[in-house]
Amino acid sequence: MQGYSKEKSEIMDSKAIINNILPFSNVDGPGNRFAIFFQGCNANCIYCHNPETINYCKNCLKCTEVCSHGALSVTNNKIVYNDSLCIFCDACLHKCPYQSSPKTKKITVDQLYEQIKFYKPFIRGITVSGGEPTLHKDFIVELFRKVKKLGLTCFVDTNGFFHKKEMDTLIEVTDKFMIDIKTIDEVQMLCGIEEHNHLENLNYLLKMDKIYEVRTVIINDFMDAHKTVAKVSSMLKAYPHVKYKLIRVHAHGLKESQKEILSIKTPSDEKMQQMKDLAKKKGVHTVECIL
């Protein structure tokens, strides 16, 4: 697997490394949700819009060179982040050569639970994302078991690249999964990963009624969009309650190196409509096309 190096510090003393928390999100599942973005990913997608979540900080200190507001300091050759001084200019993220972030925090399950409990009157549930949250399955299982006692739903937003036998307990305590099916055949080229079990996992979760929505980003040349959409659609036709989102790749917010590639790989409106029509023809009940 490229783009991800597991650290012993990933979970230490029941702590997980968290990249970001959004107390209110309306794009990470149904209703208003508390969204938690974990650090670390087992893929390195060419169009990734959160590349700073892929790896863990190596404390190379390069980010301190561009932080002009004192939010980043150094103690014992390690980055110390002060969020009260941060203006969120993201200069540090653009400077990092390792697809990481100096702004992560180690948080315990109990600390997260207390935050969620505070926002409980205003949210419908929580969603764990990333990065790739299934890499933190034990932590998330413990969190979900506590959160369910609050009467909140628990969703997992995943790339689908995991071994389901290792996820039995996580799958059991999860209400619904939101899963990306990146492509059918070109996984290595598009995502930098050799795993090809995402379709198997999708089928498994569909049969368990654990899927809320499936998403496919459409990009020219790096994938066979027709083949991918046709295959996924044929799997979804028997599940009318599952939404299929077709998303046109875009370069907004990406690094310059990514923008150069994606600027000539963006599908046309006509192609996106063709993919939507194909999904409907294959029997998908709810198709959303995001331009």
mmCIF file of N, CA, C and O in Angstrom, residues 27 43 45 73 77 79 84 90 108 136 166 190 193 217 237 249 255 265 270:
data_model
loop_
_atom_site.group_PDB
_atom_site.id
_atom_site.type_symbol
_atom_site.label_atom_id
_atom_site.label_comp_id
_atom_site.label_asym_id
_atom_site.label_seq_id
_atom_site.Cartn_x
_atom_site.Cartn_y
_atom_site.Cartn_z
ATOM 1 N N VAL A 27 -23.146 17.207 4.979
ATOM 2 C CA VAL A 27 -22.719 16.486 3.785
ATOM 3 C C VAL A 27 -22.092 15.133 4.127
ATOM 4 O O VAL A 27 -21.579 14.446 3.252
ATOM 5 N N ALA A 43 -4.594 4.672 1.033
ATOM 6 C CA ALA A 43 -4.609 4.978 -0.398
ATOM 7 C C ALA A 43 -3.977 6.346 -0.628
ATOM 8 O O ALA A 43 -3.749 7.108 0.312
ATOM 9 N N CYS A 45 -5.028 8.683 -3.576
ATOM 10 C CA CYS A 45 -5.771 8.954 -4.808
ATOM 11 C C CYS A 45 -5.275 10.222 -5.490
ATOM 12 O O CYS A 45 -4.974 11.217 -4.826
ATOM 13 N N SER A 73 5.208 25.754 17.049
ATOM 14 C CA SER A 73 6.471 25.919 17.750
ATOM 15 C C SER A 73 7.142 24.555 17.873
ATOM 16 O O SER A 73 6.569 23.534 17.488
ATOM 17 N N ASN A 77 12.385 18.903 19.539
ATOM 18 C CA ASN A 77 12.399 18.545 18.126
ATOM 19 C C ASN A 77 11.061 18.011 17.620
ATOM 20 O O ASN A 77 10.997 17.273 16.634
ATOM 21 N N ILE A 79 6.864 19.167 16.724
ATOM 22 C CA ILE A 79 5.951 20.275 16.477
ATOM 23 C C ILE A 79 4.920 20.359 17.591
ATOM 24 O O ILE A 79 4.334 19.363 18.005
ATOM 25 N N SER A 84 -5.235 28.293 18.963
ATOM 26 C CA SER A 84 -5.745 29.632 19.268
ATOM 27 C C SER A 84 -5.015 30.715 18.480
ATOM 28 O O SER A 84 -5.516 31.826 18.318
ATOM 29 N N ASP A 90 -3.377 27.481 5.954
ATOM 30 C CA ASP A 90 -2.939 26.207 5.374
ATOM 31 C C ASP A 90 -1.572 26.276 4.701
ATOM 32 O O ASP A 90 -1.216 25.394 3.911
ATOM 33 N N THR A 108 -8.669 11.056 23.240
ATOM 34 C CA THR A 108 -9.195 9.807 23.778
ATOM 35 C C THR A 108 -10.674 9.652 23.396
ATOM 36 O O THR A 108 -11.336 10.614 23.005
ATOM 37 N N HIS A 136 -8.610 2.698 12.205
ATOM 38 C CA HIS A 136 -8.740 2.970 13.635
ATOM 39 C C HIS A 136 -9.937 2.219 14.208
ATOM 40 O O HIS A 136 -10.643 2.707 15.079
ATOM 41 N N GLU A 166 -11.686 -8.603 9.422
ATOM 42 C CA GLU A 166 -11.076 -7.830 10.496
ATOM 43 C C GLU A 166 -12.013 -6.742 11.004
ATOM 44 O O GLU A 166 -11.724 -6.095 12.020
ATOM 45 N N LEU A 190 -4.945 4.834 -10.137
ATOM 46 C CA LEU A 190 -5.755 5.931 -9.619
ATOM 47 C C LEU A 190 -5.519 6.177 -8.138
ATOM 48 O O LEU A 190 -5.478 7.323 -7.689
ATOM 49 N N ILE A 193 -2.798 1.839 -4.806
ATOM 50 C CA ILE A 193 -3.034 0.733 -3.884
ATOM 51 C C ILE A 193 -3.298 -0.539 -4.680
ATOM 52 O O ILE A 193 -3.874 -0.487 -5.781
ATOM 53 N N VAL A 217 -16.187 9.050 -8.119
ATOM 54 C CA VAL A 217 -15.663 10.257 -8.745
ATOM 55 C C VAL A 217 -15.309 9.925 -10.193
ATOM 56 O O VAL A 217 -14.599 8.951 -10.452
ATOM 57 N N LYS A 237 -29.144 -2.012 -8.013
ATOM 58 C CA LYS A 237 -30.531 -2.007 -8.494
ATOM 59 C C LYS A 237 -31.486 -2.750 -7.569
ATOM 60 O O LYS A 237 -32.684 -2.455 -7.541
ATOM 61 N N VAL A 249 -14.793 15.100 -11.050
ATOM 62 C CA VAL A 249 -13.552 15.508 -10.423
ATOM 63 C C VAL A 249 -13.328 17.002 -10.670
ATOM 64 O O VAL A 249 -13.687 17.538 -11.719
ATOM 65 N N LYS A 255 -3.434 20.895 -4.609
ATOM 66 C CA LYS A 255 -2.090 21.395 -4.808
ATOM 67 C C LYS A 255 -1.844 21.617 -6.295
ATOM 68 O O LYS A 255 -2.498 21.019 -7.142
ATOM 69 N N LYS A 265 -8.305 16.418 -17.269
ATOM 70 C CA LYS A 265 -8.953 15.132 -17.035
ATOM 71 C C LYS A 265 -10.396 15.283 -16.546
ATOM 72 O O LYS A 265 -11.028 14.296 -16.184
ATOM 73 N N GLU A 270 -21.734 16.608 -20.711
ATOM 74 C CA GLU A 270 -22.359 15.557 -21.508
ATOM 75 C C GLU A 270 -21.981 14.171 -20.983
ATOM 76 O O GLU A 270 -22.840 13.289 -20.871
#
